[in-house]
């Protein structure tokens, strides 16, 4: 029941700005540990070993700190522990904030303010946005929504149902690590190896669950669920990551659009695999459609995972 309450809390208030969010705390810990550990790693092999230490320390600290905090709360009063469990799980979910962030891009585009739309998109993507046209701004927002249905909602929900707040925070720590050091570039190829692999392992099941949920959401909302299923099966393994394309492929199929293609990162072009057939042009309205699918998929995830927990229990 804690996860259900946490989900409802997330829908109602999202993440208030300015408070000490666990992910921000984890991010500062990762940065601090990285700066310390890099001083002792003088070779590629040492960097890879250091990366395992960084990964292990971060997720262990996150899990242990949450577990101890809940244990202390339980000693004070069982209701305090319950409330804290709900509160911590709530911070791991990003349903409302994901919809709000993509919605802001949509609003700027509908007002014809492409400069503001580029700025708002830059807050939620890592690609360069300063030269994007309306179609590619819309594509960026849709891709962010589609990918984060798993990373920001279904995966933390999945682990919260299994192991409560400690396991949900464990997942968020691994996800934060991957977003900070899990890059395949010269700086992080060795140091981020362990973090990237752990993230791949933890997201393997949730990513596939998410793909199925999006297809069902497309059916319930009146989108092209047959094509969503077809594109999901066909394109879900196109990315280098074994998990990141599942949600995008299912959304692309549901909306009959094509995601992926050319992006720029720090001025350098990078071509991502294309997902979907692109039968229809990507318009700002498709951002709103992707947000609708995201909300429905998150609700379905809650129902399905809660039902599975009851059956197993």
C-alpha positions as a LaTeX table, in Angstrom:
\begin{tabular}{lrrr}
\hline
Residue & $x$ (\AA) & $y$ (\AA) & $z$ (\AA) \\
\hline
Unk1 & 0.00 & 0.00 & 0.00 \\
Unk2 & 2.99 & 2.29 & 0.56 \\
Unk3 & 3.74 & 2.40 & $-3.17$ \\
Unk4 & 0.12 & 3.25 & $-4.00$ \\
Unk5 & 0.17 & 6.17 & $-1.56$ \\
Unk6 & 3.57 & 7.29 & $-2.86$ \\
Unk7 & 2.25 & 7.25 & $-6.44$ \\
Unk8 & $-0.80$ & 9.31 & $-5.49$ \\
Unk9 & 1.43 & 11.77 & $-3.64$ \\
Unk10 & 3.62 & 12.09 & $-6.72$ \\
Unk11 & 0.58 & 12.78 & $-8.92$ \\
Unk12 & $-0.71$ & 15.42 & $-6.50$ \\
Unk13 & 2.41 & 17.45 & $-5.75$ \\
Unk14 & 5.33 & 16.17 & $-7.81$ \\
Unk15 & 8.78 & 17.23 & $-6.60$ \\
Unk16 & 8.72 & 20.56 & $-4.75$ \\
Unk17 & 11.68 & 22.71 & $-5.79$ \\
Unk18 & 14.43 & 23.49 & $-3.32$ \\
Unk19 & 14.07 & 20.65 & $-0.84$ \\
Unk20 & 16.91 & 18.11 & $-0.31$ \\
Unk21 & 15.86 & 15.48 & $-2.84$ \\
Unk22 & 17.59 & 12.09 & $-2.35$ \\
Unk23 & 18.78 & 12.03 & $-5.98$ \\
Unk24 & 20.55 & 15.37 & $-5.49$ \\
Unk25 & 22.21 & 14.04 & $-2.35$ \\
Unk26 & 23.27 & 10.88 & $-4.21$ \\
Unk27 & 24.62 & 13.04 & $-7.03$ \\
Unk28 & 26.78 & 15.04 & $-4.64$ \\
Unk29 & 28.06 & 11.82 & $-3.06$ \\
Unk30 & 28.99 & 10.44 & $-6.50$ \\
Unk31 & 30.83 & 13.64 & $-7.45$ \\
Unk32 & 32.73 & 13.66 & $-4.16$ \\
Unk33 & 33.67 & 9.98 & $-4.35$ \\
Unk34 & 34.74 & 10.31 & $-7.98$ \\
Unk35 & 37.07 & 13.21 & $-7.21$ \\
Unk36 & 38.68 & 11.23 & $-4.38$ \\
Unk37 & 38.98 & 7.91 & $-6.20$ \\
Unk38 & 40.40 & 9.42 & $-9.40$ \\
Unk39 & 43.46 & 10.57 & $-7.43$ \\
Unk40 & 44.48 & 6.94 & $-6.93$ \\
Unk41 & 43.62 & 5.60 & $-10.41$ \\
Unk42 & 46.57 & 6.13 & $-12.76$ \\
Unk43 & 45.79 & 3.55 & $-15.47$ \\
Unk44 & 42.81 & 2.23 & $-17.45$ \\
Unk45 & 42.77 & $-0.96$ & $-15.37$ \\
Unk46 & 42.89 & 1.05 & $-12.16$ \\
Unk47 & 40.04 & 3.24 & $-13.40$ \\
Unk48 & 37.89 & 0.18 & $-14.09$ \\
Unk49 & 38.59 & $-1.22$ & $-10.62$ \\
Unk50 & 37.90 & 2.22 & $-9.16$ \\
Unk51 & 34.62 & 2.27 & $-11.06$ \\
Unk52 & 33.51 & $-0.91$ & $-9.28$ \\
Unk53 & 34.43 & 0.67 & $-5.95$ \\
Unk54 & 32.54 & 3.87 & $-6.81$ \\
Unk55 & 29.47 & 1.89 & $-7.88$ \\
Unk56 & 29.54 & $-0.45$ & $-4.88$ \\
Unk57 & 30.05 & 2.33 & $-2.34$ \\
Unk58 & 27.30 & 4.52 & $-3.77$ \\
Unk59 & 24.52 & 1.94 & $-3.94$ \\
Unk60 & 25.52 & 0.37 & $-0.60$ \\
Unk61 & 25.54 & 3.74 & 1.17 \\
Unk62 & 22.19 & 4.68 & $-0.37$ \\
Unk63 & 20.56 & 1.39 & 0.62 \\
Unk64 & 22.10 & 1.29 & 4.11 \\
Unk65 & 21.27 & 4.92 & 4.90 \\
Unk66 & 17.63 & 4.39 & 3.92 \\
Unk67 & 17.39 & 1.12 & 5.86 \\
Unk68 & 18.89 & 2.65 & 9.02 \\
Unk69 & 16.69 & 5.73 & 8.75 \\
Unk70 & 13.58 & 3.56 & 8.52 \\
Unk71 & 14.80 & 1.35 & 11.38 \\
Unk72 & 15.26 & 4.37 & 13.65 \\
Unk73 & 11.85 & 5.71 & 12.63 \\
Unk74 & 10.33 & 2.32 & 13.53 \\
Unk75 & 11.87 & 2.48 & 16.98 \\
Unk76 & 10.15 & 5.81 & 17.54 \\
Unk77 & 6.76 & 4.73 & 16.18 \\
Unk78 & 5.52 & 2.25 & 13.51 \\
Unk79 & 3.40 & 4.95 & 11.89 \\
Unk80 & 6.45 & 7.18 & 11.53 \\
Unk81 & 8.30 & 4.39 & 9.73 \\
Unk82 & 5.30 & 3.81 & 7.46 \\
Unk83 & 5.01 & 7.51 & 6.62 \\
Unk84 & 8.75 & 7.79 & 5.96 \\
Unk85 & 8.64 & 4.71 & 3.72 \\
Unk86 & 5.86 & 6.34 & 1.67 \\
Unk87 & 7.72 & 9.65 & 1.53 \\
Unk88 & 11.00 & 8.13 & 0.33 \\
Unk89 & 9.29 & 6.01 & $-2.36$ \\
Unk90 & 7.41 & 9.11 & $-3.48$ \\
Unk91 & 10.73 & 10.92 & $-4.09$ \\
Unk92 & 11.79 & 8.06 & $-6.38$ \\
Unk93 & 8.83 & 8.56 & $-8.76$ \\
Unk94 & 8.75 & 11.26 & $-11.42$ \\
Unk95 & 5.34 & 10.96 & $-13.04$ \\
Unk96 & 4.06 & 14.49 & $-12.54$ \\
Unk97 & 7.42 & 16.18 & $-13.07$ \\
Unk98 & 8.03 & 14.29 & $-16.31$ \\
Unk99 & 4.64 & 15.35 & $-17.64$ \\
Unk100 & 5.13 & 18.91 & $-16.42$ \\
Unk101 & 8.58 & 19.28 & $-18.00$ \\
Unk102 & 7.46 & 17.97 & $-21.40$ \\
Unk103 & 4.25 & 20.02 & $-21.12$ \\
Unk104 & 6.28 & 23.22 & $-20.74$ \\
Unk105 & 8.02 & 22.50 & $-24.04$ \\
Unk106 & 4.62 & 21.92 & $-25.66$ \\
Unk107 & 3.24 & 25.20 & $-24.27$ \\
Unk108 & 6.18 & 27.20 & $-25.64$ \\
Unk109 & 5.75 & 25.62 & $-29.07$ \\
Unk110 & 2.01 & 26.32 & $-29.18$ \\
Unk111 & 2.78 & 29.97 & $-28.40$ \\
Unk112 & 5.23 & 30.06 & $-31.30$ \\
Unk113 & 8.17 & 30.78 & $-28.99$ \\
Unk114 & 10.79 & 28.45 & $-30.43$ \\
Unk115 & 13.63 & 30.05 & $-28.46$ \\
Unk116 & 11.86 & 29.37 & $-25.16$ \\
Unk117 & 10.95 & 25.85 & $-26.34$ \\
Unk118 & 14.63 & 25.11 & $-27.04$ \\
Unk119 & 15.55 & 26.44 & $-23.60$ \\
Unk120 & 12.91 & 24.34 & $-21.83$ \\
Unk121 & 13.92 & 21.23 & $-23.77$ \\
Unk122 & 17.56 & 21.75 & $-22.75$ \\
Unk123 & 16.50 & 21.20 & $-19.12$ \\
Unk124 & 15.41 & 17.61 & $-19.82$ \\
Unk125 & 17.79 & 16.38 & $-22.57$ \\
Unk126 & 21.58 & 16.20 & $-22.88$ \\
Unk127 & 21.67 & 17.01 & $-26.61$ \\
Unk128 & 22.32 & 20.48 & $-28.07$ \\
Unk129 & 19.02 & 22.31 & $-28.55$ \\
Unk130 & 20.04 & 25.76 & $-29.81$ \\
Unk131 & 19.51 & 24.92 & $-33.50$ \\
Unk132 & 16.51 & 22.60 & $-33.34$ \\
Unk133 & 13.36 & 23.26 & $-35.38$ \\
Unk134 & 9.81 & 22.60 & $-34.18$ \\
Unk135 & 9.79 & 18.97 & $-35.32$ \\
Unk136 & 13.07 & 18.10 & $-33.63$ \\
Unk137 & 12.16 & 19.93 & $-30.43$ \\
Unk138 & 8.97 & 17.87 & $-30.35$ \\
Unk139 & 10.93 & 14.70 & $-31.05$ \\
Unk140 & 13.32 & 15.44 & $-28.18$ \\
Unk141 & 10.46 & 15.95 & $-25.73$ \\
Unk142 & 8.69 & 12.77 & $-26.86$ \\
Unk143 & 11.87 & 10.71 & $-26.63$ \\
Unk144 & 12.49 & 11.96 & $-23.09$ \\
Unk145 & 8.95 & 11.08 & $-22.01$ \\
Unk146 & 9.07 & 7.65 & $-23.67$ \\
Unk147 & 12.46 & 6.66 & $-22.26$ \\
Unk148 & 11.71 & 7.89 & $-18.75$ \\
Unk149 & 8.44 & 5.99 & $-18.40$ \\
Unk150 & 10.67 & 3.09 & $-17.39$ \\
Unk151 & 13.59 & 4.88 & $-15.70$ \\
Unk152 & 11.55 & 7.46 & $-13.83$ \\
Unk153 & 8.36 & 5.56 & $-12.99$ \\
Unk154 & 8.00 & 1.84 & $-13.67$ \\
Unk155 & 11.50 & 0.74 & $-12.58$ \\
Unk156 & 11.52 & 2.51 & $-9.17$ \\
Unk157 & 7.93 & 1.38 & $-8.67$ \\
Unk158 & 8.94 & $-2.21$ & $-9.50$ \\
Unk159 & 11.76 & $-2.20$ & $-6.93$ \\
Unk160 & 9.66 & $-0.42$ & $-4.32$ \\
Unk161 & 7.07 & $-3.21$ & $-4.54$ \\
Unk162 & 9.84 & $-5.80$ & $-4.10$ \\
Unk163 & 11.89 & $-4.19$ & $-1.33$ \\
Unk164 & 10.25 & $-0.98$ & $-0.22$ \\
Unk165 & 12.08 & 2.34 & 0.07 \\
Unk166 & 15.61 & 0.87 & 0.56 \\
Unk167 & 15.49 & $-1.04$ & $-2.74$ \\
Unk168 & 13.85 & 1.87 & $-4.56$ \\
Unk169 & 16.68 & 4.14 & $-3.39$ \\
Unk170 & 19.20 & 1.45 & $-4.38$ \\
Unk171 & 17.76 & 1.62 & $-7.90$ \\
Unk172 & 17.80 & 5.43 & $-7.97$ \\
Unk173 & 21.42 & 5.42 & $-6.83$ \\
Unk174 & 22.35 & 3.05 & $-9.66$ \\
Unk175 & 20.38 & 5.15 & $-12.15$ \\
Unk176 & 22.05 & 8.35 & $-10.93$ \\
Unk177 & 25.46 & 6.73 & $-11.25$ \\
Unk178 & 24.72 & 5.71 & $-14.82$ \\
Unk179 & 23.54 & 9.21 & $-15.73$ \\
Unk180 & 26.71 & 10.74 & $-14.25$ \\
Unk181 & 29.51 & 8.30 & $-15.14$ \\
Unk182 & 27.98 & 5.64 & $-17.40$ \\
Unk183 & 29.13 & 7.23 & $-20.66$ \\
Unk184 & 31.01 & 5.45 & $-23.44$ \\
Unk185 & 33.57 & 8.21 & $-23.90$ \\
Unk186 & 37.26 & 8.60 & $-23.09$ \\
Unk187 & 36.66 & 10.07 & $-19.63$ \\
Unk188 & 34.17 & 7.49 & $-18.37$ \\
Unk189 & 34.62 & 4.36 & $-20.49$ \\
Unk190 & 36.52 & 2.56 & $-17.72$ \\
Unk191 & 35.36 & 4.42 & $-14.61$ \\
Unk192 & 31.70 & 4.11 & $-15.62$ \\
Unk193 & 31.82 & 0.48 & $-16.80$ \\
Unk194 & 30.46 & $-1.04$ & $-13.57$ \\
Unk195 & 27.76 & 1.60 & $-13.15$ \\
Unk196 & 26.54 & 1.16 & $-16.73$ \\
Unk197 & 26.39 & $-2.63$ & $-16.36$ \\
Unk198 & 24.51 & $-2.45$ & $-13.06$ \\
Unk199 & 22.00 & $-0.05$ & $-14.61$ \\
Unk200 & 21.53 & $-2.45$ & $-17.55$ \\
Unk201 & 20.87 & $-5.34$ & $-15.16$ \\
Unk202 & 18.43 & $-3.43$ & $-12.96$ \\
Unk203 & 16.46 & $-2.06$ & $-15.93$ \\
Unk204 & 16.24 & $-5.31$ & $-17.87$ \\
Unk205 & 12.86 & $-6.44$ & $-16.51$ \\
Unk206 & 11.24 & $-2.99$ & $-15.94$ \\
Unk207 & 12.06 & $-1.85$ & $-19.49$ \\
Unk208 & 10.27 & $-4.83$ & $-20.99$ \\
Unk209 & 7.31 & $-4.45$ & $-18.66$ \\
Unk210 & 7.14 & $-0.80$ & $-19.74$ \\
Unk211 & 6.96 & $-1.73$ & $-23.41$ \\
Unk212 & 3.96 & $-3.99$ & $-22.77$ \\
Unk213 & 2.27 & $-1.34$ & $-20.61$ \\
Unk214 & 2.63 & 1.28 & $-23.36$ \\
Unk215 & 0.98 & $-1.03$ & $-25.88$ \\
Unk216 & $-1.95$ & $-1.57$ & $-23.48$ \\
Unk217 & $-2.10$ & 2.17 & $-22.77$ \\
Unk218 & $-2.23$ & 2.85 & $-26.51$ \\
Unk219 & $-5.17$ & 0.46 & $-26.81$ \\
Unk220 & $-7.09$ & 2.05 & $-23.94$ \\
Unk221 & $-6.45$ & 5.60 & $-25.20$ \\
Unk222 & $-7.35$ & 4.89 & $-28.81$ \\
Unk223 & $-3.89$ & 5.09 & $-30.35$ \\
Unk224 & $-2.48$ & 2.58 & $-32.83$ \\
Unk225 & $-1.84$ & $-0.27$ & $-30.40$ \\
Unk226 & $-1.29$ & $-2.85$ & $-33.15$ \\
Unk227 & 1.50 & $-0.77$ & $-34.63$ \\
Unk228 & 2.83 & $-0.06$ & $-31.14$ \\
Unk229 & 3.17 & $-3.80$ & $-30.57$ \\
Unk230 & 4.74 & $-4.34$ & $-34.00$ \\
Unk231 & 7.32 & $-1.57$ & $-33.64$ \\
Unk232 & 8.04 & $-2.56$ & $-30.04$ \\
Unk233 & 8.93 & $-6.09$ & $-31.10$ \\
Unk234 & 10.89 & $-4.90$ & $-34.14$ \\
Unk235 & 12.87 & $-1.92$ & $-32.84$ \\
Unk236 & 13.21 & $-2.36$ & $-29.07$ \\
Unk237 & 16.77 & $-3.72$ & $-29.27$ \\
Unk238 & 18.17 & $-1.21$ & $-31.76$ \\
Unk239 & 20.01 & 0.95 & $-29.21$ \\
Unk240 & 23.42 & 0.05 & $-27.77$ \\
Unk241 & 21.76 & $-0.20$ & $-24.38$ \\
Unk242 & 19.67 & $-3.38$ & $-24.07$ \\
Unk243 & 16.88 & $-1.41$ & $-22.36$ \\
Unk244 & 16.61 & 2.21 & $-23.52$ \\
Unk245 & 14.69 & 1.66 & $-26.77$ \\
Unk246 & 11.75 & $-0.35$ & $-25.41$ \\
Unk247 & 9.60 & 2.58 & $-24.34$ \\
Unk248 & 10.58 & 4.75 & $-27.28$ \\
Unk249 & 9.81 & 2.01 & $-29.80$ \\
Unk250 & 6.36 & 1.35 & $-28.30$ \\
Unk251 & 5.50 & 5.08 & $-28.22$ \\
Unk252 & 6.78 & 5.63 & $-31.76$ \\
Unk253 & 4.55 & 2.81 & $-32.98$ \\
Unk254 & 1.51 & 4.03 & $-31.05$ \\
Unk255 & 1.83 & 7.53 & $-32.56$ \\
Unk256 & 2.93 & 6.35 & $-36.04$ \\
Unk257 & 6.02 & 8.56 & $-35.88$ \\
Unk258 & 9.75 & 7.95 & $-36.12$ \\
Unk259 & 12.08 & 8.66 & $-33.21$ \\
Unk260 & 15.86 & 8.69 & $-33.20$ \\
Unk261 & 18.10 & 10.03 & $-35.96$ \\
Unk262 & 20.55 & 12.92 & $-35.91$ \\
Unk263 & 21.37 & 14.72 & $-32.67$ \\
Unk264 & 24.23 & 17.01 & $-31.67$ \\
Unk265 & 26.13 & 16.66 & $-28.41$ \\
Unk266 & 28.59 & 19.44 & $-27.53$ \\
Unk267 & 28.62 & 20.41 & $-31.19$ \\
Unk268 & 29.39 & 16.90 & $-32.46$ \\
Unk269 & 26.84 & 15.00 & $-34.59$ \\
Unk270 & 25.63 & 11.58 & $-33.49$ \\
Unk271 & 23.13 & 9.45 & $-35.37$ \\
Unk272 & 20.89 & 7.31 & $-33.17$ \\
Unk273 & 19.04 & 4.27 & $-34.58$ \\
Unk274 & 15.58 & 5.15 & $-35.88$ \\
Unk275 & 12.53 & 3.68 & $-34.17$ \\
Unk276 & 9.20 & 3.49 & $-35.98$ \\
Unk277 & 8.22 & 3.99 & $-39.61$ \\
Unk278 & 7.39 & 7.71 & $-39.55$ \\
Unk279 & 4.03 & 7.43 & $-41.28$ \\
Unk280 & 3.03 & 10.75 & $-39.70$ \\
Unk281 & 4.99 & 13.95 & $-39.12$ \\
Unk282 & 6.04 & 14.80 & $-35.58$ \\
Unk283 & 4.09 & 17.81 & $-34.35$ \\
Unk284 & 3.85 & 19.50 & $-30.92$ \\
Unk285 & 0.52 & 17.73 & $-30.38$ \\
Unk286 & 2.40 & 14.45 & $-30.27$ \\
Unk287 & 4.12 & 15.67 & $-27.10$ \\
Unk288 & 0.71 & 15.84 & $-25.43$ \\
Unk289 & $-0.10$ & 12.39 & $-26.79$ \\
Unk290 & 3.10 & 10.95 & $-25.32$ \\
Unk291 & 2.28 & 12.51 & $-21.94$ \\
Unk292 & $-1.17$ & 10.91 & $-22.01$ \\
Unk293 & 0.40 & 7.52 & $-22.78$ \\
Unk294 & 2.91 & 8.06 & $-19.96$ \\
Unk295 & 0.20 & 8.73 & $-17.38$ \\
Unk296 & $-1.87$ & 5.74 & $-18.49$ \\
Unk297 & 1.17 & 3.43 & $-18.56$ \\
Unk298 & 2.18 & 4.55 & $-15.07$ \\
Unk299 & $-1.31$ & 3.84 & $-13.72$ \\
Unk300 & $-1.37$ & 0.44 & $-15.42$ \\
Unk301 & 2.06 & $-0.28$ & $-13.94$ \\
Unk302 & 0.78 & 0.49 & $-10.48$ \\
Unk303 & $-2.26$ & $-1.78$ & $-10.93$ \\
Unk304 & $-0.31$ & $-4.66$ & $-12.50$ \\
Unk305 & 2.60 & $-4.60$ & $-10.05$ \\
Unk306 & 0.30 & $-4.23$ & $-7.04$ \\
Unk307 & $-1.83$ & $-7.11$ & $-8.30$ \\
Unk308 & 1.25 & $-9.29$ & $-8.80$ \\
Unk309 & 2.44 & $-8.51$ & $-5.27$ \\
Unk310 & $-0.94$ & $-9.50$ & $-3.82$ \\
Unk311 & $-0.94$ & $-12.75$ & $-5.80$ \\
Unk312 & 2.60 & $-13.63$ & $-4.72$ \\
Unk313 & 1.87 & $-12.74$ & $-1.10$ \\
\hline
\end{tabular}
